[in-house]
Coordinates of C-alpha atoms and ligand atoms in Angstrom, one line a residue:
M227 CA 9.3 -2.0 -10.8
T228 CA 9.4 -5.5 -11.8
N229 CA 7.4 -7.3 -14.4
Q230 CA 7.5 -10.7 -12.6
T231 CA 4.6 -12.0 -10.5
R232 CA 6.4 -13.5 -7.6
T233 CA 3.8 -15.5 -5.7
R234 CA 5.2 -18.7 -7.3
R235 CA 8.6 -18.1 -5.8
L236 CA 7.4 -18.2 -2.4
G237 CA 10.0 -20.2 -0.6
A238 CA 9.5 -23.3 1.5
A239 CA 10.3 -21.5 4.8
A240 CA 7.4 -19.2 4.2
V241 CA 5.1 -22.1 3.5
A242 CA 6.1 -23.8 6.7
L243 CA 5.4 -20.7 8.7
M244 CA 2.0 -20.2 6.8
A245 CA 1.0 -24.0 7.8
A246 CA 1.9 -23.0 11.1
G247 CA -0.6 -20.9 11.0
A248 CA 1.4 -17.8 12.0
A249 CA -0.8 -15.7 14.3
G250 CA -3.1 -13.3 13.1
I251 CA -2.8 -13.9 9.2
N252 CA -5.9 -16.2 8.0
A253 CA -4.9 -18.7 5.4
A254 CA -6.6 -17.0 2.8
Q255 CA -4.8 -13.9 3.5
A256 CA -1.6 -15.4 3.3
S257 CA -1.9 -18.1 0.9
P258 CA 0.9 -18.1 -2.0
Q259 CA -2.0 -19.9 -3.9
D260 CA -4.7 -17.1 -4.4
G261 CA -2.8 -15.8 -7.6
T262 CA -4.6 -18.5 -9.2
A263 CA -8.1 -17.4 -8.4
R264 CA -10.0 -15.1 -10.7
Y265 CA -9.4 -12.5 -8.3
G266 CA -6.7 -12.8 -5.7
H267 CA -5.3 -11.7 -2.9
G268 CA -1.6 -10.5 -3.5
A269 CA 0.5 -12.8 -1.2
A270 CA 1.8 -11.6 2.0
G271 CA 5.6 -12.4 1.1
S272 CA 7.5 -12.4 -2.2
G273 CA 9.5 -15.4 -2.0
D274 CA 12.7 -14.4 -0.1
P275 CA 13.4 -17.7 1.7
Y276 CA 15.1 -15.6 4.5
F277 CA 12.9 -13.3 4.8
P278 CA 9.2 -14.9 3.8
Y279 CA 6.9 -11.8 4.8
A280 CA 9.0 -9.4 3.6
G281 CA 7.8 -8.0 0.3
N282 CA 4.1 -8.7 -1.2
G283 CA 3.0 -10.5 -4.5
G284 CA 0.5 -9.6 -7.1
Y285 CA 1.8 -6.0 -7.9
D286 CA 4.6 -3.9 -8.7
V287 CA 5.3 -0.4 -7.3
L288 CA 6.1 2.4 -9.4
H289 CA 6.6 5.7 -7.2
Y290 CA 6.5 6.2 -3.4
D291 CA 5.6 9.7 -2.2
L292 CA 6.3 9.6 1.3
D293 CA 5.4 12.6 3.5
L294 CA 7.0 12.6 7.1
R295 CA 6.9 14.7 9.7
Y296 CA 9.6 13.8 12.7
A297 CA 10.2 15.1 16.1
P298 CA 13.5 13.5 17.1
P299 CA 13.9 12.7 21.1
S300 CA 12.8 15.4 23.5
D301 CA 14.9 13.9 25.9
P302 CA 18.5 12.6 24.6
A303 CA 18.4 10.0 27.4
V304 CA 15.3 8.3 26.2
L305 CA 15.8 7.5 22.5
A306 CA 12.2 7.6 21.2
G307 CA 10.8 10.1 18.5
K308 CA 7.8 10.6 16.8
L309 CA 6.9 9.8 13.2
A310 CA 3.7 11.0 11.4
G311 CA 3.7 9.9 7.7
E312 CA 1.3 9.9 4.6
A313 CA 2.8 7.3 2.1
T314 CA 1.1 7.9 -1.5
I315 CA 1.7 4.5 -3.2
T316 CA 1.2 4.2 -7.1
L317 CA 1.6 0.8 -8.2
R318 CA 0.3 -1.4 -11.1
A319 CA -1.3 -5.1 -10.5
T320 CA 0.4 -7.8 -11.8
Q321 CA -2.4 -10.2 -11.3
D322 CA -6.2 -9.4 -10.8
L323 CA -6.6 -8.4 -7.2
N324 CA -9.4 -8.0 -4.6
S325 CA -6.8 -6.9 -1.9
L326 CA -3.3 -6.5 -1.6
N327 CA -0.5 -6.3 1.4
F328 CA 2.2 -3.7 2.5
D329 CA 4.7 -4.2 5.0
L330 CA 4.7 -1.9 8.1
R331 CA 6.3 -2.6 11.3
G332 CA 5.8 -0.9 14.6
L333 CA 3.7 1.8 13.4
N334 CA -0.2 2.5 13.5
V335 CA -2.5 3.2 10.6
T336 CA -4.9 5.5 10.8
A337 CA -6.4 6.2 7.4
V338 CA -6.3 4.2 3.8
D339 CA -7.6 5.4 0.7
V340 CA -7.6 3.9 -2.8
D341 CA -8.0 6.1 -5.7
G342 CA -9.2 9.2 -3.5
K343 CA -12.0 6.9 -1.9
D344 CA -11.4 6.2 1.9
V345 CA -11.0 2.2 3.0
N346 CA -12.6 1.7 6.4
R347 CA -11.0 -0.4 9.2
G348 CA -12.2 -3.7 9.6
S349 CA -11.6 -7.5 8.6
G350 CA -14.2 -7.4 5.6
P351 CA -13.3 -7.8 1.9
S352 CA -12.8 -4.0 1.2
E353 CA -11.4 -2.9 4.5
W354 CA -8.0 -2.6 5.9
T355 CA -6.4 -4.3 8.6
Q356 CA -3.1 -4.5 10.3
V357 CA -1.0 -7.4 11.6
Q358 CA 1.9 -6.8 13.9
D359 CA 3.6 -10.3 15.0
D360 CA 7.1 -9.5 16.2
A361 CA 7.6 -13.2 17.3
N362 CA 7.1 -14.3 13.5
R363 CA 8.3 -11.2 12.1
I364 CA 5.0 -10.7 10.3
W365 CA 4.1 -6.9 10.0
E366 CA 1.3 -6.9 7.5
L367 CA -1.2 -4.0 6.2
T368 CA -3.9 -5.8 4.2
V369 CA -6.1 -3.5 2.2
G370 CA -9.2 -4.7 0.4
L371 CA -10.3 -3.4 -2.7
R372 CA -14.0 -2.1 -3.3
T373 CA -13.2 -1.7 -6.8
K374 CA -11.1 -4.7 -8.2
L375 CA -7.7 -4.4 -9.9
K376 CA -7.1 -6.2 -13.0
A377 CA -3.8 -7.3 -14.0
G378 CA -1.9 -4.4 -15.8
Q379 CA -4.5 -1.6 -14.1
E380 CA -2.7 1.2 -12.0
A381 CA -3.9 2.4 -8.5
T382 CA -2.7 5.1 -6.1
I383 CA -3.0 4.2 -2.6
T384 CA -2.5 6.5 0.4
V385 CA -1.9 5.5 3.8
D386 CA -1.7 7.8 6.9
Y387 CA 0.2 6.1 9.8
G388 CA 2.5 7.3 12.9
G389 CA 3.8 6.2 16.1
A390 CA 6.7 6.1 18.2
T391 CA 10.1 5.4 16.7
G392 CA 12.7 3.4 18.6
R393 CA 15.9 1.6 17.7
P394 CA 15.0 -1.5 15.7
E395 CA 17.0 -4.5 15.4
D396 CA 17.7 -6.9 12.6
T397 CA 17.9 -10.6 13.1
T398 CA 21.6 -10.5 14.1
G399 CA 20.6 -8.0 16.8
A400 CA 22.2 -5.2 14.8
L401 CA 20.4 -1.7 14.7
Y402 CA 19.0 -0.8 11.6
G403 CA 15.7 0.6 9.8
W404 CA 14.4 4.1 11.4
V405 CA 17.4 4.4 14.2
T406 CA 16.4 7.0 16.5
T407 CA 19.4 8.9 17.5
A408 CA 19.7 11.9 20.4
D409 CA 19.7 14.6 17.8
G410 CA 17.8 12.9 14.8
A411 CA 17.3 9.4 13.2
M412 CA 20.0 7.4 11.1
V413 CA 18.1 5.5 8.6
V414 CA 19.7 2.4 7.1
N415 CA 17.4 -0.6 5.7
E416 CA 19.4 -3.5 4.8
P417 CA 17.8 -6.0 4.8
D418 CA 14.4 -5.7 5.8
G419 CA 14.2 -2.7 7.8
A420 CA 12.1 -0.4 5.3
P421 CA 8.8 -1.1 6.7
T422 CA 9.9 0.4 10.2
W423 CA 9.0 3.9 8.6
F424 CA 6.9 3.4 5.6
P425 CA 4.2 0.9 4.2
V426 CA 6.4 -0.7 1.5
N427 CA 6.5 -3.6 -0.9
D428 CA 9.7 -4.7 0.9
D429 CA 11.2 -6.7 -1.7
P430 CA 14.5 -5.9 -3.3
E431 CA 13.1 -6.6 -6.6
D432 CA 10.2 -4.4 -6.8
K433 CA 12.4 -1.2 -7.4
A434 CA 10.7 2.3 -7.8
T435 CA 11.2 5.9 -7.8
Y436 CA 10.6 8.0 -4.6
S437 CA 9.7 11.6 -3.5
F438 CA 10.5 12.2 0.1
H439 CA 9.0 15.7 1.8
I440 CA 10.7 15.5 5.7
T441 CA 9.4 17.9 8.0
V442 CA 11.7 18.3 10.9
P443 CA 12.3 20.9 14.0
E444 CA 13.6 24.1 12.5
G445 CA 17.7 23.8 12.7
K446 CA 17.6 20.2 11.9
T447 CA 18.5 18.8 8.4
A448 CA 16.7 16.2 6.9
V449 CA 18.6 14.1 3.9
A450 CA 17.6 11.4 1.5
N451 CA 18.5 9.8 -1.7
G452 CA 18.6 11.7 -5.1
L453 CA 18.7 15.5 -5.5
S454 CA 17.1 17.9 -3.4
E455 CA 14.3 19.7 -4.7
G456 CA 14.1 23.7 -4.0
E457 CA 15.3 25.1 -0.9
P458 CA 13.8 23.6 2.3
K459 CA 10.6 25.7 3.6
T460 CA 10.1 26.5 7.0
N461 CA 6.8 27.5 8.8
A462 CA 5.9 28.0 12.2
G463 CA 9.1 26.5 13.5
W464 CA 9.1 23.4 11.1
T465 CA 11.2 22.8 7.9
T466 CA 10.2 20.6 5.0
W467 CA 12.9 19.2 3.1
T468 CA 12.2 17.6 -0.4
W469 CA 14.5 15.1 -2.2
E470 CA 13.6 13.4 -5.4
A471 CA 15.0 10.1 -6.3
A472 CA 14.6 9.7 -10.0
D473 CA 16.6 6.6 -10.3
P474 CA 14.3 3.2 -9.5
M475 CA 15.7 1.9 -6.1
A476 CA 15.3 -1.2 -4.0
S477 CA 13.3 -0.2 -0.5
Y478 CA 16.4 -1.3 1.5
L479 CA 18.5 1.7 0.1
A480 CA 16.1 4.4 0.9
T481 CA 16.9 6.7 3.4
A482 CA 15.5 9.8 5.1
S483 CA 18.4 10.6 7.8
V484 CA 17.8 13.3 10.3
G485 CA 20.3 15.4 12.3
D486 CA 22.3 18.3 12.7
Y487 CA 24.3 18.0 9.3
T488 CA 26.0 20.7 7.4
L489 CA 25.4 20.1 3.7
T490 CA 28.5 20.7 1.1
Y491 CA 28.1 20.3 -2.5
A492 CA 30.8 19.2 -4.9
K493 CA 31.0 17.8 -8.6
G494 CA 32.0 14.6 -10.3
P495 CA 32.9 13.6 -13.6
H496 CA 30.5 14.8 -16.1
G497 CA 29.2 17.5 -13.7
L498 CA 27.7 14.6 -11.4
P499 CA 25.9 16.3 -8.2
I500 CA 27.7 15.3 -5.3
I501 CA 26.0 16.1 -1.9
N502 CA 27.5 15.3 1.5
A503 CA 25.8 15.8 4.7
V504 CA 28.3 15.8 7.9
D505 CA 27.0 15.7 11.4
D506 CA 28.3 18.6 13.5
G507 CA 28.8 16.2 16.2
V508 CA 31.8 14.3 14.1
A509 CA 34.9 15.9 15.0
G510 CA 38.7 15.9 15.8
A511 CA 40.4 12.8 13.9
D512 CA 37.1 11.5 12.7
L513 CA 36.4 14.8 10.9
A514 CA 39.7 14.8 9.6
K515 CA 39.4 11.2 8.3
T516 CA 35.9 11.8 6.8
T517 CA 36.7 15.2 5.0
A518 CA 39.8 13.6 3.5
A519 CA 37.5 10.5 2.5
L520 CA 35.0 12.4 0.9
A521 CA 37.3 15.0 -1.2
L522 CA 38.3 11.4 -2.8
Q523 CA 34.7 10.8 -4.2
P524 CA 35.1 12.3 -7.4
R525 CA 38.8 10.5 -8.2
M526 CA 36.9 7.3 -7.0
I527 CA 34.1 7.7 -9.6
T528 CA 36.2 8.3 -12.0
F529 CA 38.5 5.2 -11.3
L530 CA 35.6 2.7 -11.1
S531 CA 33.7 4.4 -14.4
D532 CA 36.9 3.3 -16.3
L533 CA 36.4 0.0 -15.1
F534 CA 32.6 -0.7 -14.9
G535 CA 31.2 1.6 -17.0
R536 CA 29.2 5.4 -16.5
Y537 CA 28.3 5.9 -12.8
P538 CA 24.5 4.6 -13.0
F539 CA 22.8 7.4 -10.8
E540 CA 21.9 11.1 -11.2
A541 CA 23.9 11.9 -7.9
F542 CA 26.0 10.6 -5.1
G543 CA 27.4 11.7 -1.8
A544 CA 27.5 11.0 1.6
I545 CA 25.4 11.3 4.9
V546 CA 27.9 10.9 8.0
D547 CA 26.1 10.5 11.3
D548 CA 27.3 10.7 14.7
D549 CA 25.5 7.7 16.3
S550 CA 26.3 4.3 17.4
V551 CA 25.0 2.2 14.4
D552 CA 28.5 1.1 13.6
Y553 CA 28.2 0.4 10.0
A554 CA 27.7 1.8 6.7
L555 CA 25.2 1.2 4.2
E556 CA 25.1 1.9 0.4
T557 CA 22.1 3.9 0.4
Q558 CA 21.2 4.7 -3.5
T559 CA 23.3 7.8 -4.5
R560 CA 23.9 8.6 -0.9
P561 CA 25.6 6.2 1.8
V562 CA 25.3 6.3 5.0
Y563 CA 28.3 6.3 7.6
S564 CA 28.3 5.8 11.3
G565 CA 30.7 7.8 13.1
A566 CA 33.3 8.6 10.7
A567 CA 33.7 8.0 6.9
D568 CA 37.3 6.2 6.0
E569 CA 38.7 5.9 2.4
A570 CA 38.0 2.2 2.1
T571 CA 34.3 2.3 3.2
V572 CA 33.9 5.2 0.9
V573 CA 34.9 3.2 -2.0
H574 CA 33.3 0.1 -1.1
E575 CA 29.7 2.1 -0.8
L576 CA 30.4 3.6 -3.8
G577 CA 31.2 0.5 -5.6
H578 CA 28.0 -0.9 -4.3
Q579 CA 26.2 2.0 -6.7
W580 CA 27.2 -0.3 -9.6
F581 CA 27.1 -4.0 -7.9
G582 CA 24.3 -4.3 -5.6
N583 CA 22.2 -1.0 -6.6
D584 CA 22.2 -0.4 -10.2
V585 CA 22.6 -4.7 -11.1
S586 CA 21.0 -6.5 -7.9
P587 CA 20.5 -10.0 -6.6
A588 CA 17.4 -11.3 -6.7
D589 CA 17.4 -13.2 -3.7
L590 CA 19.4 -11.9 -0.1
K591 CA 21.1 -15.5 -0.5
D592 CA 23.1 -13.9 -3.1
I593 CA 24.3 -11.1 -1.1
W594 CA 28.1 -12.1 -1.7
L595 CA 27.6 -10.8 -5.4
N596 CA 27.1 -7.4 -3.6
E597 CA 29.6 -7.7 -0.7
G598 CA 32.2 -9.4 -2.4
W599 CA 32.3 -7.0 -5.3
A600 CA 32.6 -3.9 -3.0
T601 CA 35.2 -5.5 -0.9
Y602 CA 37.1 -6.4 -4.0
I603 CA 36.7 -3.0 -5.3
E604 CA 38.4 -1.8 -2.2
W605 CA 41.6 -4.1 -3.2
L606 CA 41.3 -2.6 -6.4
W607 CA 41.4 1.2 -5.3
A608 CA 43.9 0.5 -2.6
E609 CA 46.3 -0.8 -5.6
H610 CA 45.3 2.2 -7.9
T611 CA 46.6 4.4 -5.0
G612 CA 49.7 2.5 -4.3
Q613 CA 48.6 1.3 -1.0
A614 CA 49.0 -2.6 -1.8
T615 CA 48.7 -4.8 -4.9
V616 CA 45.4 -7.1 -5.3
A617 CA 47.8 -9.8 -5.3
Q618 CA 49.2 -9.2 -2.1
Q619 CA 45.6 -8.3 -0.6
F620 CA 44.4 -11.2 -2.1
T621 CA 47.3 -13.5 -0.3
D622 CA 46.8 -11.8 3.0
T623 CA 43.1 -12.3 3.1
V624 CA 43.3 -16.0 2.0
A625 CA 46.0 -16.7 5.0
E626 CA 43.8 -14.8 7.2
L627 CA 40.9 -17.0 6.3
D628 CA 43.0 -20.1 6.5
S629 CA 44.4 -19.0 10.1
K630 CA 40.8 -18.5 11.3
N631 CA 39.5 -21.4 9.7
L632 CA 36.7 -19.5 7.6
W633 CA 36.0 -21.8 4.7
G634 CA 33.1 -23.8 6.1
M635 CA 30.3 -21.5 5.0
N636 CA 28.7 -21.7 1.5
I637 CA 29.0 -18.0 0.7
A638 CA 26.6 -18.4 -2.0
D639 CA 23.8 -19.4 0.6
P640 CA 25.4 -18.1 4.0
G641 CA 22.0 -18.3 6.1
R642 CA 19.7 -15.4 6.9
D643 CA 22.0 -14.3 10.0
N644 CA 25.4 -14.7 8.1
L645 CA 24.7 -12.2 5.6
F646 CA 27.1 -9.7 6.4
A647 CA 29.7 -12.1 8.2
A648 CA 33.3 -11.5 7.3
E649 CA 33.3 -14.5 4.9
V650 CA 31.1 -13.4 2.6
Y651 CA 32.9 -10.0 2.1
N652 CA 36.3 -11.6 2.0
R653 CA 35.8 -14.8 0.3
G654 CA 33.4 -12.9 -2.1
A655 CA 36.2 -10.7 -3.1
A656 CA 38.9 -13.7 -3.2
A657 CA 36.7 -15.5 -5.5
L658 CA 36.1 -12.3 -7.8
H659 CA 40.3 -11.8 -7.8
A660 CA 40.6 -15.8 -8.6
L661 CA 38.3 -15.5 -11.5
R662 CA 39.9 -12.6 -12.9
A663 CA 43.6 -13.4 -12.6
K664 CA 42.4 -17.2 -13.1
V665 CA 44.7 -17.9 -10.1
G666 CA 43.6 -20.9 -8.1
T667 CA 43.1 -21.2 -4.1
R668 CA 43.4 -24.4 -2.4
R669 CA 40.2 -23.9 -1.0
S670 CA 36.6 -23.6 -1.9
L671 CA 35.5 -20.7 -4.2
P672 CA 31.8 -20.4 -6.0
E673 CA 31.7 -22.1 -9.6
P674 CA 33.2 -20.2 -12.2
G675 CA 30.5 -18.0 -14.6
I676 CA 28.2 -18.1 -11.5
G677 CA 25.2 -16.1 -12.2
W678 CA 23.5 -13.3 -10.2
N679 CA 20.8 -15.8 -9.1
A680 CA 22.6 -18.9 -8.9
T681 CA 23.8 -21.3 -6.1
A682 CA 27.0 -22.9 -5.9
T683 CA 28.3 -25.8 -3.9
P684 CA 31.8 -25.1 -2.7
R685 CA 34.2 -27.7 -4.1
Q686 CA 35.9 -29.8 -1.5
Q687 CA 38.7 -30.6 -3.9
P688 CA 41.5 -28.2 -4.4
Q689 CA 41.1 -26.5 -8.1
T690 CA 42.2 -24.1 -10.4
L691 CA 39.8 -21.9 -12.0
N692 CA 41.7 -21.9 -15.5
R693 CA 39.0 -23.1 -18.3
Ligands
LIG1054 N1 25.7 -3.5 3.2 C1 26.5 -2.9 4.1 C2 27.8 -2.7 3.6 O1 28.5 -3.4 3.3 C3 26.4 -3.6 5.6 C4 24.9 -3.6 5.8 C5 25.1 -4.4 7.4 N2 23.7 -4.6 7.8 C6 23.1 -4.9 8.9 N3 21.9 -4.8 9.2 N4 24.0 -5.7 9.8 O2 28.4 -1.5 3.7
ZN1055 ZN1 29.1 -4.0 1.4

């Protein structure tokens, strides 16, 4: 749901990759210039310099309806599951189009239809074709349109697809996307993992609403974003869980995690529904820590609402999985935690609902605006609950950054593989405290007044931020 056409923002890296003749995509399909033709091809990337082929140009997704059937690994020693999906994608063209792309990685398309009419497989202008190029990180489904779409027109495209699920890795080697686990799947997409489980315009600026129908073996629980819609329905050994996410959401914030979860329900301020899913495999000290942290959610929501305005979405909660992914993600309305949820992480992921999810940076290089705020919010909560003052946490953080000499990175453009570096989090939080408290550090901070979409060059000179 964005009003912009982003073909013109295609970054230099994308242009270079395309010029290099990235295998399998012909120039006409990939060209960022196509938008100028009377009827063009929606570009195969949406302009993020770090992930040139993530997202697509020429259209704006309004709604994803994802019908998934998932069989977790039959042999827990071999972490491979089976996923079959039908995605029904409602979109609006932002330019005249004779074809468009979705991102889809590692899964095979079996059928496509546009507004109820079958599209054939092939490389002709009104056919569909798939490119899977791991080396160049190009995973594209191109759909030719027999009836051209004019700018402003809507279309509904249905894609049937499926295949084996594994344990995808991001550019840093961390697990992400549809991560197959022994008892299900932990699904965390940041930054470009959504295409590992559905065809998508994987551009954080193209927010959309989602419906999820997730069918899993009877006894398993599937949890997605938003609110559950009716009771799960069981038929012939399979149970279908339906979730509706009515708040527009970036694709990296979607989840459809599957496990041996126990669901619990609570209420936050103003009756906000809180739905928690904790894996039965979480036990002992991890379970004690998790239960205590999740019990604080209503208080945390009240605290942050008082600071930043009303909680922005229709629901909240948590998914706590017993897996080895090893990090949490702020999946919209329902963060996912790995192994256990602790208090600092829960308030961090809650903070992201305001900073990152509701208000979002246009480009991934501005990630410090998510992570700096979420880390700063950990400091604010610790002060609020009498654990440590913000001033002390700032001082300690700066001392640690000093001792490890972590001031060299430009956190306003840290590089693709440093998106989740400690500097981005800690220097981001330190920058926000410095701006708020008008204290100087002797070290580089982003410019005061930096916008969500700005870059800043760190200063080499000592400075104060008083204005
Ligand atoms: N945004 C997440 C958090 O701060 C971290 C995501 C890390 N993702 C990754 N692919 N390494 O809670
Ligand atoms: Zn974070």
